[in-house]
Short mmCIF file of N, CA and C in Angstrom, two decimals:
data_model
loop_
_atom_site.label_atom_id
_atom_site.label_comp_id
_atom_site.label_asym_id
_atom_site.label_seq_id
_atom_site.Cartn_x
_atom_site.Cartn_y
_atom_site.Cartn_z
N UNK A 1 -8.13 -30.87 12.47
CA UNK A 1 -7.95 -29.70 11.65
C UNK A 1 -7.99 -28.47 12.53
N UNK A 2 -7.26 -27.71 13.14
CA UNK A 2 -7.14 -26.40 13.06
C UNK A 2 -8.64 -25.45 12.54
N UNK A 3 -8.92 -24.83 13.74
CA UNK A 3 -10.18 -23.97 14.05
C UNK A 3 -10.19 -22.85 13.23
N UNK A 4 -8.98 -22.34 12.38
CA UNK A 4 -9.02 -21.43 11.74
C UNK A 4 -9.69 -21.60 10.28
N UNK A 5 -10.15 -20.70 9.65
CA UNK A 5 -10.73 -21.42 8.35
C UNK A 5 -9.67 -21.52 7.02
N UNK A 6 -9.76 -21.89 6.23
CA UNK A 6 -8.58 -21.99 5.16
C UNK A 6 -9.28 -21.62 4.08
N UNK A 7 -7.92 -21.08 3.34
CA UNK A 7 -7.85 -20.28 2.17
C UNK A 7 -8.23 -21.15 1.39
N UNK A 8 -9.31 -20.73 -0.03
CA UNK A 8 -8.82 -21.63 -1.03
C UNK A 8 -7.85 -22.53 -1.63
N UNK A 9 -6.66 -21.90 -1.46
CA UNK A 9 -5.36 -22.32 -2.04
C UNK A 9 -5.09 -23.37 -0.87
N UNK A 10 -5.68 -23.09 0.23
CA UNK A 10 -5.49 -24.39 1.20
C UNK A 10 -6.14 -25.89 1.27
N UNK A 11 -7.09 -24.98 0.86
CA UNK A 11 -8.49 -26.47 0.20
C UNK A 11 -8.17 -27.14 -0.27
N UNK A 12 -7.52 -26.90 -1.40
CA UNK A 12 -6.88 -27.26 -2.79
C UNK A 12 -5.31 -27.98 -2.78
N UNK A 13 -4.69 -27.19 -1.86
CA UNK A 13 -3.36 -28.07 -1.06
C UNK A 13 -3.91 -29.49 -0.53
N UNK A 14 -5.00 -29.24 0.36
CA UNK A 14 -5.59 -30.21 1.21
C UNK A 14 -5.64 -30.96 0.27
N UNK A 15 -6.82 -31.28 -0.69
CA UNK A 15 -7.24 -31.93 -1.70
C UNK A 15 -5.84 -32.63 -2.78
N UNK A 16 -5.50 -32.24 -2.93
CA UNK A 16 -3.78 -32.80 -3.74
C UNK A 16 -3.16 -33.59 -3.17
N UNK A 17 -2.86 -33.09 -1.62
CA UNK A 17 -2.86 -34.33 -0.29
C UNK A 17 -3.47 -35.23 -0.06
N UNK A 18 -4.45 -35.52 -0.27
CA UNK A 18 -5.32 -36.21 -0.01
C UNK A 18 -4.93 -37.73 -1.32
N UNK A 19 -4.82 -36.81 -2.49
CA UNK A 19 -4.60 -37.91 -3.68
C UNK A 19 -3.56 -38.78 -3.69
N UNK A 20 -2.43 -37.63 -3.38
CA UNK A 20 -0.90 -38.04 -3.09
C UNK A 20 -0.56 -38.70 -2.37
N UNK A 21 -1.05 -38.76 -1.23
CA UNK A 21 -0.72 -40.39 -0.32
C UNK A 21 -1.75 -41.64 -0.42
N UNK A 22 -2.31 -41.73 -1.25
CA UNK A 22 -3.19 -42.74 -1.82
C UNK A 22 -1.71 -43.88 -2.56
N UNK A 23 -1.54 -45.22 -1.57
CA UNK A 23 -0.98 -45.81 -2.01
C UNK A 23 0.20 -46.38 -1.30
N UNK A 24 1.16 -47.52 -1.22
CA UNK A 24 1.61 -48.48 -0.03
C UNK A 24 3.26 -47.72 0.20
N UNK A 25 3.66 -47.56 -1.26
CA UNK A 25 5.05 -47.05 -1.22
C UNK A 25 5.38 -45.49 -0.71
N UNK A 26 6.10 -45.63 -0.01
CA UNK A 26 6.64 -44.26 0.70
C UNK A 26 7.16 -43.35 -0.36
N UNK A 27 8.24 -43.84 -1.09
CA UNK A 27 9.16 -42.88 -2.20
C UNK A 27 8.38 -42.56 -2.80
N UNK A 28 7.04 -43.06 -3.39
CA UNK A 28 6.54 -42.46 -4.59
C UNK A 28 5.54 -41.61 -3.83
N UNK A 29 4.49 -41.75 -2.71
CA UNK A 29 3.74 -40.46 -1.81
C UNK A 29 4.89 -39.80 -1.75
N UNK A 30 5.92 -39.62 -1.49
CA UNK A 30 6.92 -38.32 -1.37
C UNK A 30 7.06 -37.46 -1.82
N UNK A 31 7.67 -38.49 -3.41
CA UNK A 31 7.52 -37.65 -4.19
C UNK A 31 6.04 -37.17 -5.06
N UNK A 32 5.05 -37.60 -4.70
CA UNK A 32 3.66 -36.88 -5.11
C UNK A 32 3.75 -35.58 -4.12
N UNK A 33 4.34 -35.82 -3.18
CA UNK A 33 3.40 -34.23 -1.96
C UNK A 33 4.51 -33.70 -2.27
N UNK A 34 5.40 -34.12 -2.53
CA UNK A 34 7.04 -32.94 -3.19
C UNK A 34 6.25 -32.10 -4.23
N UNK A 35 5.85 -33.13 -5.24
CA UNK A 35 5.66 -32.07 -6.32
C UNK A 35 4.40 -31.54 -5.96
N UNK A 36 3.47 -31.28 -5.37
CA UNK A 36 2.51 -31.07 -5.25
C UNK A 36 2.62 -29.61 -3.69
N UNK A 37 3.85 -29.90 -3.42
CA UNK A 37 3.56 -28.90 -2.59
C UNK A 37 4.74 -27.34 -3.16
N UNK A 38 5.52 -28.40 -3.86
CA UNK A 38 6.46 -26.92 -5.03
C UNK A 38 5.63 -26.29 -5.57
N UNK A 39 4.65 -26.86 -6.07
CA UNK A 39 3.79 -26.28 -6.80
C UNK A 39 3.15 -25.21 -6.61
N UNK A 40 2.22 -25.65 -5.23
CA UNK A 40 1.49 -24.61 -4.70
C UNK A 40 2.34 -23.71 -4.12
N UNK A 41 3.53 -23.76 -3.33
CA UNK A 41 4.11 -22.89 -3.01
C UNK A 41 5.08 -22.05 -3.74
N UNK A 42 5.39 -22.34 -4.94
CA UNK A 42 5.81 -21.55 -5.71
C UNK A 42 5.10 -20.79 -6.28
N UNK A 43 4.03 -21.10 -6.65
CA UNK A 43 2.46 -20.63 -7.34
C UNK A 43 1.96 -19.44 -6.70
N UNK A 44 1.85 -19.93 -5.63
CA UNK A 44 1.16 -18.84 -4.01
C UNK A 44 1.55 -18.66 -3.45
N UNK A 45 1.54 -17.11 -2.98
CA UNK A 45 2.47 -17.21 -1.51
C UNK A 45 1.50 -16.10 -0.36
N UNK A 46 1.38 -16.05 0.47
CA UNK A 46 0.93 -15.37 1.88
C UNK A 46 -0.48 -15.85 1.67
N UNK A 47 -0.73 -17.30 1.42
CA UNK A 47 -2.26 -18.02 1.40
C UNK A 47 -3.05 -18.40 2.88
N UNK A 48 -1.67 -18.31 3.58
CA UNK A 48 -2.05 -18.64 5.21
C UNK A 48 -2.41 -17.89 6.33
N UNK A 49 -3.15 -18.30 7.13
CA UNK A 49 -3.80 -16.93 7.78
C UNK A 49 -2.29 -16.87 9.05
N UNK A 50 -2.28 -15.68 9.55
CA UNK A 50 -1.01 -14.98 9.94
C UNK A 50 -0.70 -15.93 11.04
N UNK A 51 -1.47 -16.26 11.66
CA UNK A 51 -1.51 -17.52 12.98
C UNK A 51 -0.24 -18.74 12.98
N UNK A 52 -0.44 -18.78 11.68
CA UNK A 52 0.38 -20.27 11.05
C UNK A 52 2.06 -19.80 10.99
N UNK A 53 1.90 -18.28 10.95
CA UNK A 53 3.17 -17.89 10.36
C UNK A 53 4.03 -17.02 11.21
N UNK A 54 3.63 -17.53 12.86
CA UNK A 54 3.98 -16.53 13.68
C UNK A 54 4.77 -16.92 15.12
N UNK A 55 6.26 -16.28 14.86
CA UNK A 55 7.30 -17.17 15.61
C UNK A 55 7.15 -16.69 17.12
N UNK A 56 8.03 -17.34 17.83
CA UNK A 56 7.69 -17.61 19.09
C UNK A 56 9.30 -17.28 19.45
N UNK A 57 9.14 -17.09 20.94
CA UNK A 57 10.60 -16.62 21.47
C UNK A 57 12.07 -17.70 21.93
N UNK A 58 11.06 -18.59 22.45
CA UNK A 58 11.63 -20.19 22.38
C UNK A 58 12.12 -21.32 21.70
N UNK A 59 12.76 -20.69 20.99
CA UNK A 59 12.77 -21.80 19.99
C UNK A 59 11.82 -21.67 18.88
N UNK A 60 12.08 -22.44 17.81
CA UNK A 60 11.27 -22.20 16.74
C UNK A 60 9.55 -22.54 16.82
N UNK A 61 8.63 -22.04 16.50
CA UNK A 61 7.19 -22.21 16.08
C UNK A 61 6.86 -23.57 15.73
N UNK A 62 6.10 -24.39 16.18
CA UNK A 62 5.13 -25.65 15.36
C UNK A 62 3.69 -25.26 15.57
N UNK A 63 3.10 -25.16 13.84
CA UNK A 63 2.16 -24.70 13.99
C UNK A 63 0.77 -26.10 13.25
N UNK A 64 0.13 -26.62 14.27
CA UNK A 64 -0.61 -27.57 13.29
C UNK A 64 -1.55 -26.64 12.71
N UNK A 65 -1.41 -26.96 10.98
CA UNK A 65 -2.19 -26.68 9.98
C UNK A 65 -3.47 -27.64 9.44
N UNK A 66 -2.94 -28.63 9.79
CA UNK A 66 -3.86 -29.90 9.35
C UNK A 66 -3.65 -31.51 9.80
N UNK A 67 -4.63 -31.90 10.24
CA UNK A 67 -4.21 -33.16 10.87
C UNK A 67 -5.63 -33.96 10.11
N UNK A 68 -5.10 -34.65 9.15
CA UNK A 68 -6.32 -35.85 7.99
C UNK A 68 -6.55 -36.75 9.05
N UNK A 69 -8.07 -36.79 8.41
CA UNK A 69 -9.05 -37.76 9.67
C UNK A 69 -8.76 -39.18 9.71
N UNK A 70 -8.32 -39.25 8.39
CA UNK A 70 -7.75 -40.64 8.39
C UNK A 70 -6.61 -41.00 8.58
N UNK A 71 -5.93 -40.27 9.39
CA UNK A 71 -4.48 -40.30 10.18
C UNK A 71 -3.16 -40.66 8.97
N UNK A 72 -3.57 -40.11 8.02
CA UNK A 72 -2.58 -40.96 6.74
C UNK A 72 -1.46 -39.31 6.64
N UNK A 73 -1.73 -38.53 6.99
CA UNK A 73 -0.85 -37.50 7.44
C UNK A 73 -0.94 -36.11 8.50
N UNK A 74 -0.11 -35.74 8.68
CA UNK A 74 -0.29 -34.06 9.29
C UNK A 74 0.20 -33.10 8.59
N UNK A 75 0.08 -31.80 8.72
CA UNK A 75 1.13 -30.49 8.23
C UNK A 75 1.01 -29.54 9.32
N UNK A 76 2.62 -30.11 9.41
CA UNK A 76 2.72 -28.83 10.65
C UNK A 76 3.72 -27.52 9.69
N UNK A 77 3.28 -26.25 10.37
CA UNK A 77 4.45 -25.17 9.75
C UNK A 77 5.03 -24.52 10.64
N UNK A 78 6.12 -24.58 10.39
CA UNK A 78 7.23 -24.15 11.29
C UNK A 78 7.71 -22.95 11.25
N UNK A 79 7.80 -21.86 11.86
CA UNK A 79 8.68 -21.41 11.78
C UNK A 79 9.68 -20.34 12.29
N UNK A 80 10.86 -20.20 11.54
CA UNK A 80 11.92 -19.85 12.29
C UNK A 80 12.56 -18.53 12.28
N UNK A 81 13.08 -17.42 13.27
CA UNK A 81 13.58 -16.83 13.34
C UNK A 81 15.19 -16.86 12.88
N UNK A 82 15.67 -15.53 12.98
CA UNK A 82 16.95 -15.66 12.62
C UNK A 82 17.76 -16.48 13.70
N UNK A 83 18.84 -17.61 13.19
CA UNK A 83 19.44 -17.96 14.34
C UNK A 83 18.47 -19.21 15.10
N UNK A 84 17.55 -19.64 14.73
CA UNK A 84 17.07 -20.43 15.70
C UNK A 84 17.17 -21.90 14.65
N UNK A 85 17.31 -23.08 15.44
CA UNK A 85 17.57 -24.15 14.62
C UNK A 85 17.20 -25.46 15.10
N UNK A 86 17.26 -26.55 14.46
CA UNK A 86 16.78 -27.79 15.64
C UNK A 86 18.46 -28.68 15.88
N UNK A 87 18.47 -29.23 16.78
CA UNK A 87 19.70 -30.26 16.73
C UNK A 87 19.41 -31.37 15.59
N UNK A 88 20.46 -32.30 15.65
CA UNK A 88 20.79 -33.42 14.81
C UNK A 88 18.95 -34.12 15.36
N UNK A 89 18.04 -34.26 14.64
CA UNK A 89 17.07 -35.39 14.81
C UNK A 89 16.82 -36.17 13.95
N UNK A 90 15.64 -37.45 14.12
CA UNK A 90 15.08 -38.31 13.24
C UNK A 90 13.79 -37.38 13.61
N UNK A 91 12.77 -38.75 12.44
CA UNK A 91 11.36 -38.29 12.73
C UNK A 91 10.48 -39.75 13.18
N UNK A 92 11.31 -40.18 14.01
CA UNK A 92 10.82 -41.35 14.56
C UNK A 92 10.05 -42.58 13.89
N UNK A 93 11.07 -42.74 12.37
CA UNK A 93 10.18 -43.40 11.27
C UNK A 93 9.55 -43.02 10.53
N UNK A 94 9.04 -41.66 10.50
CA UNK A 94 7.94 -41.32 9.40
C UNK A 94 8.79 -41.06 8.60
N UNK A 95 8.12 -40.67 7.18
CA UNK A 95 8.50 -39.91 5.95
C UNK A 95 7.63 -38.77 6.47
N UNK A 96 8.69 -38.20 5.59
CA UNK A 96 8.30 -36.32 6.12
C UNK A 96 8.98 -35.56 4.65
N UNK A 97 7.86 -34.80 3.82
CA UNK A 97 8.14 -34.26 3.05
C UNK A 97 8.31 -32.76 3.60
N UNK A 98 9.83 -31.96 3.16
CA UNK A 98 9.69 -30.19 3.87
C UNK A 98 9.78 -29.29 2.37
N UNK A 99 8.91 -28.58 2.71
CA UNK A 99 8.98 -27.25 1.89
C UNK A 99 9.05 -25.77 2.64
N UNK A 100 9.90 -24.58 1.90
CA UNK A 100 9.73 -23.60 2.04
C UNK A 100 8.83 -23.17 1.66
N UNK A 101 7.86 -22.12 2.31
CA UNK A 101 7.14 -21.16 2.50
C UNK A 101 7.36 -19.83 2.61
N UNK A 102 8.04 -19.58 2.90
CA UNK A 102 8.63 -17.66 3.15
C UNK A 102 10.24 -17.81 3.81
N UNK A 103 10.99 -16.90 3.13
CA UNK A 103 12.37 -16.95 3.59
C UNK A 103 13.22 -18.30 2.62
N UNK A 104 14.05 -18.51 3.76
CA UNK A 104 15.09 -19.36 3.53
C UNK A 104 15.85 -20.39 4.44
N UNK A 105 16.19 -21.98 4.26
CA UNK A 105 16.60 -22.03 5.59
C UNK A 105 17.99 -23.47 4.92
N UNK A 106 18.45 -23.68 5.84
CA UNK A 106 19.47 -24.32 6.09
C UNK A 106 19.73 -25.86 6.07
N UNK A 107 19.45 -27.10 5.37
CA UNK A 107 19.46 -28.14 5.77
C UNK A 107 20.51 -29.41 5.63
N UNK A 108 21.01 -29.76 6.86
CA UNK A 108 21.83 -30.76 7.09
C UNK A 108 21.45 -31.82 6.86
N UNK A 109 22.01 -32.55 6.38
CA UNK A 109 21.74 -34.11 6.44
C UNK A 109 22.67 -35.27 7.08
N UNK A 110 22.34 -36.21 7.60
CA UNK A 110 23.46 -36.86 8.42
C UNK A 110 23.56 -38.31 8.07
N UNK A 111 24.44 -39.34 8.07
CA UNK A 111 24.91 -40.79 8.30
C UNK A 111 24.51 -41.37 9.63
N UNK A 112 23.90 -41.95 10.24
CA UNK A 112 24.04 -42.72 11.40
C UNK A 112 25.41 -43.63 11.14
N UNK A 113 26.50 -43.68 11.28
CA UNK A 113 27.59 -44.12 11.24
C UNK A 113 27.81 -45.50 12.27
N UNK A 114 27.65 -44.92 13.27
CA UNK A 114 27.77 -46.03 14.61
C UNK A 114 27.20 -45.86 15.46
N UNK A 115 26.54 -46.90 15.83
CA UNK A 115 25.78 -46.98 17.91
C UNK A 115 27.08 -47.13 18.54
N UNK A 116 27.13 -46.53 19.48
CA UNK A 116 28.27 -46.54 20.76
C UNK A 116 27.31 -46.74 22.15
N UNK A 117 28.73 -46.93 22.90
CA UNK A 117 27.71 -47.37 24.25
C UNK A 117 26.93 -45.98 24.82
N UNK A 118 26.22 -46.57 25.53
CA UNK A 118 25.56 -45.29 26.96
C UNK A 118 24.82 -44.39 25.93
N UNK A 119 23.94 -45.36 24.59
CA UNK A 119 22.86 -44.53 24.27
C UNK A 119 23.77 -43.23 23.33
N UNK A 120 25.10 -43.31 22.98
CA UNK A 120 25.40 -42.65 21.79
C UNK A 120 25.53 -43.18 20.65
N UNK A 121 25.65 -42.40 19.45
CA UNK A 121 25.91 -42.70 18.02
C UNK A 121 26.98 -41.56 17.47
N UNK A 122 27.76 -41.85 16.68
CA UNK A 122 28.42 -41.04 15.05
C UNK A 122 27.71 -41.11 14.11
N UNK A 123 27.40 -39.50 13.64
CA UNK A 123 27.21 -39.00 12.56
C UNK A 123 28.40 -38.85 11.68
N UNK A 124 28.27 -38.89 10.50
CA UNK A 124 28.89 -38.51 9.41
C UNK A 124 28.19 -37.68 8.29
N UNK A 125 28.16 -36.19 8.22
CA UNK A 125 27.66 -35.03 7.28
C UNK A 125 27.78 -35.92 6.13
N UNK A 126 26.27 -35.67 5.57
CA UNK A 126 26.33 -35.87 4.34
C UNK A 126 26.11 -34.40 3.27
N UNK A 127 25.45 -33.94 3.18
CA UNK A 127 25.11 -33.01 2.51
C UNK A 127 24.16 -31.76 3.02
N UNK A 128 24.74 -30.58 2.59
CA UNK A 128 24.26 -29.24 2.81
C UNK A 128 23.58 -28.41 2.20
N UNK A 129 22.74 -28.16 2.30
CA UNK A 129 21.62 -27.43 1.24
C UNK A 129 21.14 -25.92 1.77
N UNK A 130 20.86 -25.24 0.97
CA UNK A 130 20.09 -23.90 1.49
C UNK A 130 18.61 -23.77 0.76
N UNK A 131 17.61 -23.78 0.84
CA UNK A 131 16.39 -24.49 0.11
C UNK A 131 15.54 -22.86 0.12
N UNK A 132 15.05 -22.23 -0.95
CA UNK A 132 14.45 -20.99 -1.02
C UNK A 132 12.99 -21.42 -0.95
N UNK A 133 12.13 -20.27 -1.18
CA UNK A 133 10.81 -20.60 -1.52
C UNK A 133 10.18 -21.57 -2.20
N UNK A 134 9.60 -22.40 -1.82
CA UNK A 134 9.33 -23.75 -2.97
C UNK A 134 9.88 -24.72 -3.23
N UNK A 135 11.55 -24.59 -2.48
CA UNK A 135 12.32 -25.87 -3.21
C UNK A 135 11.62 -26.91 -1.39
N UNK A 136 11.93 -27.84 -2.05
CA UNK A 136 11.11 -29.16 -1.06
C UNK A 136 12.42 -30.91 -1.08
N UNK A 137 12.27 -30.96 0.33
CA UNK A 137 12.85 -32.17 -0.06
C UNK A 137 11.97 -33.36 0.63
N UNK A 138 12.46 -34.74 0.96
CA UNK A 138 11.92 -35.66 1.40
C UNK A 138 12.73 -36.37 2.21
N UNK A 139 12.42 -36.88 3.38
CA UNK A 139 13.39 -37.61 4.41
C UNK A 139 12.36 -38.90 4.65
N UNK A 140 13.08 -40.24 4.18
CA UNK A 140 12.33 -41.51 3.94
C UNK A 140 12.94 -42.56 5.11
N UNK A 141 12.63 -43.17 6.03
CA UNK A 141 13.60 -43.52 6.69
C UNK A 141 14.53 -44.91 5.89
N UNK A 142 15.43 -45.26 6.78
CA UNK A 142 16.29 -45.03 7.79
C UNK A 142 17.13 -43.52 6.71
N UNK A 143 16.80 -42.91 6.30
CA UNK A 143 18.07 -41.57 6.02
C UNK A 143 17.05 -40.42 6.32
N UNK A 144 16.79 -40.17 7.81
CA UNK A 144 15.76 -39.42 7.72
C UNK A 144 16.89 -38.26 9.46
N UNK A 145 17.89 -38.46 9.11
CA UNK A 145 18.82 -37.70 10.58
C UNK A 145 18.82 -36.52 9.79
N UNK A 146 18.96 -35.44 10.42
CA UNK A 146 19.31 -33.85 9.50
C UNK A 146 19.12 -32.48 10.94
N UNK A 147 19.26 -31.44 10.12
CA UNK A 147 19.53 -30.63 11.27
C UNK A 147 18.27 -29.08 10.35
N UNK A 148 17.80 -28.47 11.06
CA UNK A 148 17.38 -27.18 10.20
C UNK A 148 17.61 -26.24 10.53
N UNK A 149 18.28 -25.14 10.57
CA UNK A 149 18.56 -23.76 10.77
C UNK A 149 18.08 -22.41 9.81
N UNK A 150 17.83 -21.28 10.49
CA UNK A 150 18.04 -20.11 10.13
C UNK A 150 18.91 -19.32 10.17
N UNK A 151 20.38 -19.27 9.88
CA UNK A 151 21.39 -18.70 9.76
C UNK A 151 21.17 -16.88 9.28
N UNK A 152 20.13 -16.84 8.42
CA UNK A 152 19.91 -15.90 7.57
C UNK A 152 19.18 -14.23 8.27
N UNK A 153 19.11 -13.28 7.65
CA UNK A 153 18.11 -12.16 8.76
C UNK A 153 16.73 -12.07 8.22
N UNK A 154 16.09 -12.91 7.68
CA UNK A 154 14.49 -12.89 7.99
C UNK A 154 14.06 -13.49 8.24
N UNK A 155 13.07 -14.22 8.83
CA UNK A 155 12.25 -14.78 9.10
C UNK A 155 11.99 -15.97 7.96
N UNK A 156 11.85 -17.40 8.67
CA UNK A 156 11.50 -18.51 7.38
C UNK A 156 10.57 -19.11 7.74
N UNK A 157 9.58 -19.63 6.83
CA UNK A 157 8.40 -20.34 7.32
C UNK A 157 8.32 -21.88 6.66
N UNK A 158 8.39 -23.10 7.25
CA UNK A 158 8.32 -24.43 6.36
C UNK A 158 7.11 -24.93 6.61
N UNK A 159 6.86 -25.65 5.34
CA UNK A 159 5.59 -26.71 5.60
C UNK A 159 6.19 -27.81 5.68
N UNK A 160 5.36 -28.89 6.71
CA UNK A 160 6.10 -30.62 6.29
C UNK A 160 5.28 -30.99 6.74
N UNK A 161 4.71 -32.12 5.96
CA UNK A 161 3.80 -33.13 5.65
C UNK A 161 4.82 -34.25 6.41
N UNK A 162 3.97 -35.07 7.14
CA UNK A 162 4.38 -36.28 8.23
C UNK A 162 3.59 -37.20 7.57
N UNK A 163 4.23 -38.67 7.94
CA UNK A 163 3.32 -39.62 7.47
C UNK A 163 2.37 -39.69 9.06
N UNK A 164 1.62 -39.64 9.03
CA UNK A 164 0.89 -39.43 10.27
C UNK A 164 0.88 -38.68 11.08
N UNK A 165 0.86 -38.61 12.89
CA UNK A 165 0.97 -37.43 13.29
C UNK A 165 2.31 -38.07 14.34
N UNK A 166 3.02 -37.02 14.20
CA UNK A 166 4.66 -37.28 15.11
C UNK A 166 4.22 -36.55 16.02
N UNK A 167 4.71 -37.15 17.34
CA UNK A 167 4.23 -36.89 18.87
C UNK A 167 5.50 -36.94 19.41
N UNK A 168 6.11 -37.53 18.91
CA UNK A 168 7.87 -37.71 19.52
C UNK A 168 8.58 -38.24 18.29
N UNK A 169 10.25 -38.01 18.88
CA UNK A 169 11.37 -38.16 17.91
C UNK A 169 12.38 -37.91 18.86
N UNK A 170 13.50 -38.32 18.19
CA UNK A 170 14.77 -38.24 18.69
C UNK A 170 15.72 -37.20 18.75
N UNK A 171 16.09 -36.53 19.21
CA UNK A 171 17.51 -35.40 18.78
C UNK A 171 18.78 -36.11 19.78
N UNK A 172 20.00 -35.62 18.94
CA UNK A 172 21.52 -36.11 19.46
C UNK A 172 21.85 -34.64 19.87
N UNK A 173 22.14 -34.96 20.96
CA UNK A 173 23.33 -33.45 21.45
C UNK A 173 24.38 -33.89 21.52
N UNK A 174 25.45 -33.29 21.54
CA UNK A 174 26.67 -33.35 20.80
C UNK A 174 27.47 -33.70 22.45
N UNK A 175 28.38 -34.69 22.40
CA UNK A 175 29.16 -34.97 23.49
C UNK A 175 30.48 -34.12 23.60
N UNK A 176 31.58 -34.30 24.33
CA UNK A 176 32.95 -33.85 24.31
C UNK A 176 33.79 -34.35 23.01
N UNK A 177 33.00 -35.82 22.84
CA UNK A 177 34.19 -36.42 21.72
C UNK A 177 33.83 -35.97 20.26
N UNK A 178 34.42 -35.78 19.67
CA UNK A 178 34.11 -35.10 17.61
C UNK A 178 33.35 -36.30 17.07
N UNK A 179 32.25 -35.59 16.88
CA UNK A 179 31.16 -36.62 15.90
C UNK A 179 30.32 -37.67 16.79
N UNK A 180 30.23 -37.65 18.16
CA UNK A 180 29.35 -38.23 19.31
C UNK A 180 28.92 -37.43 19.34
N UNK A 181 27.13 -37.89 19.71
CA UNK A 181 26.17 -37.69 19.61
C UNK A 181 25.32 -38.44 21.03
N UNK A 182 24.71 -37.76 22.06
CA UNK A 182 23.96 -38.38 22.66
C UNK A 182 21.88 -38.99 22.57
N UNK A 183 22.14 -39.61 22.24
CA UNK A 183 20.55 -40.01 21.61
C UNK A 183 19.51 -39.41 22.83
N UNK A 184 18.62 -38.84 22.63
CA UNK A 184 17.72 -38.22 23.67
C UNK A 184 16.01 -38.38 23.05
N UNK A 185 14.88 -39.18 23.86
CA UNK A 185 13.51 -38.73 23.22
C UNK A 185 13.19 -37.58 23.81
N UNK A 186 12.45 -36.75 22.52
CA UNK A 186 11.84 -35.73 22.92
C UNK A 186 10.00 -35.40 22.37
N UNK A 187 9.31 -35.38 23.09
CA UNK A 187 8.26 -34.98 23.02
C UNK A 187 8.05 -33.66 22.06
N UNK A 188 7.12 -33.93 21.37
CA UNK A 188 6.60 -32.46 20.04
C UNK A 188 5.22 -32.13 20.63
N UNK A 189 5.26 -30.68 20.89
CA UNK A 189 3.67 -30.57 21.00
C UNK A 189 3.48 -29.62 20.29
#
C-alpha cells in the first residue's frame, strides 16, 4: 500500500474491492470492480491526494495506489497528458478492469489475427471508444490487446485494477508492413 494516507472514499473503494474479487470466475470479479468502481467515480471526484494524479514528462504516469496483501489485486493510476499514449499491448494474462477518473481518453481494442515469423503478429482493430469520467471497461484475456491515448487538451487520469500485480507485459511496435506488429517484453515499474 502506498505511504500516503487515503481518503475515506478510498477506504471504501478499497473495501468494495476487497468483496468484488471474492470468487474463481474472472467475468463476473470484472464485472463487480466495473460496477463498483463507476460508482465511486462517478459519485466522487478529486478523492485522491494530488501525488496519484501527477503526470510526468516521459511518457505517461503509473502511480501505485494500492497493492492487496493478499496479492488478489493492484490499482495503479495513470495518468496522461495531452498526446501521450501506450502502443498496441497485452497485460500479460491478467484481467484488468479501467476506469476514468478526470478527463477523457481514447481506447483501442485489437484482434491478435496471426503469429508471423521473427516474433511478429497482425492485429485487426476491433473497436474504438472515447470513455469520460466513470465510464469503465474490462480486458479478460485472451481479448485483452488495446492501445490508450490522450488525443484531447487536458489532462486524464485512469484507475485499473489488475488481477494481481503486473511487473511486465507485452507491447507491438509497428513494422514496415500494414498491420505487423513486432512483439517486444517490457518491464512496468
Amino acid at each position: 500500500m502506498s505511504s500516503l494516507g487515503h481518503s475515506p472514499v478510498v477506504e471504501t473503494l478499497l473495501r468494495d474491492i476487497d468483496t468484488a474479487v471474492d470468487g474463481p470466475d474472472s467475468s463476473d470479479i470484472c464485472k463487480r470492480i466495473k460496477a463498483v468502481l463507476e460508482k465511486t467515480l462517478t459519485e466522487h471526484h478529486d478523492f485522491l491526494h494530488e501525488d496519484f494524479t501527477r503526470p510526468v514528462t516521459a511518457g505517461y504516469a503509473r502511480h501505485l495506489l494500492h497493492r492487496d496483501p493478499q496479492n488478489r489485486y493492484s490499482i495503479v493510476m495513470m495518468v496522461w497528458d495531452k498526446g501521450q499514449a501506450t502502443p498496441i499491448h497485452d497485460h500479460d494474462g491478467h484481467w484488468c478492469v479501467e476506469c476514468v477518473y478526470k478527463g477523457q481518453i481514447e481506447v483501442v481494442s485489437y484482434d491478435l489475427s496471426e503469429e508471423c515469423r521473427d516474433n511478429c503478429v497482425r492485429f485487426v482493430q476491433q473497436q474504438r471508444i472515447v470513455a469520460n469520467i466513470g465510464g469503465a471497461g474490462a480486458l479478460i484475456p485472451p481479448h485483452e490487446y488495446h492501445t490508450i491515448a490522450n488525443p484531447f487538451d487536458e489532462k486524464a487520469v485512469t484507475m485499473h485494477v489488475y488481477a494481481g500485480e503486473i511487473e511486465s507485459c507485452h507491447i507491438f511496435e509497428p513494422t514496415d508492413e500494414p498491420n505487423l506488429f513486432r512483439r517486444q517484453r517490457k518491464q512496468l515499474g
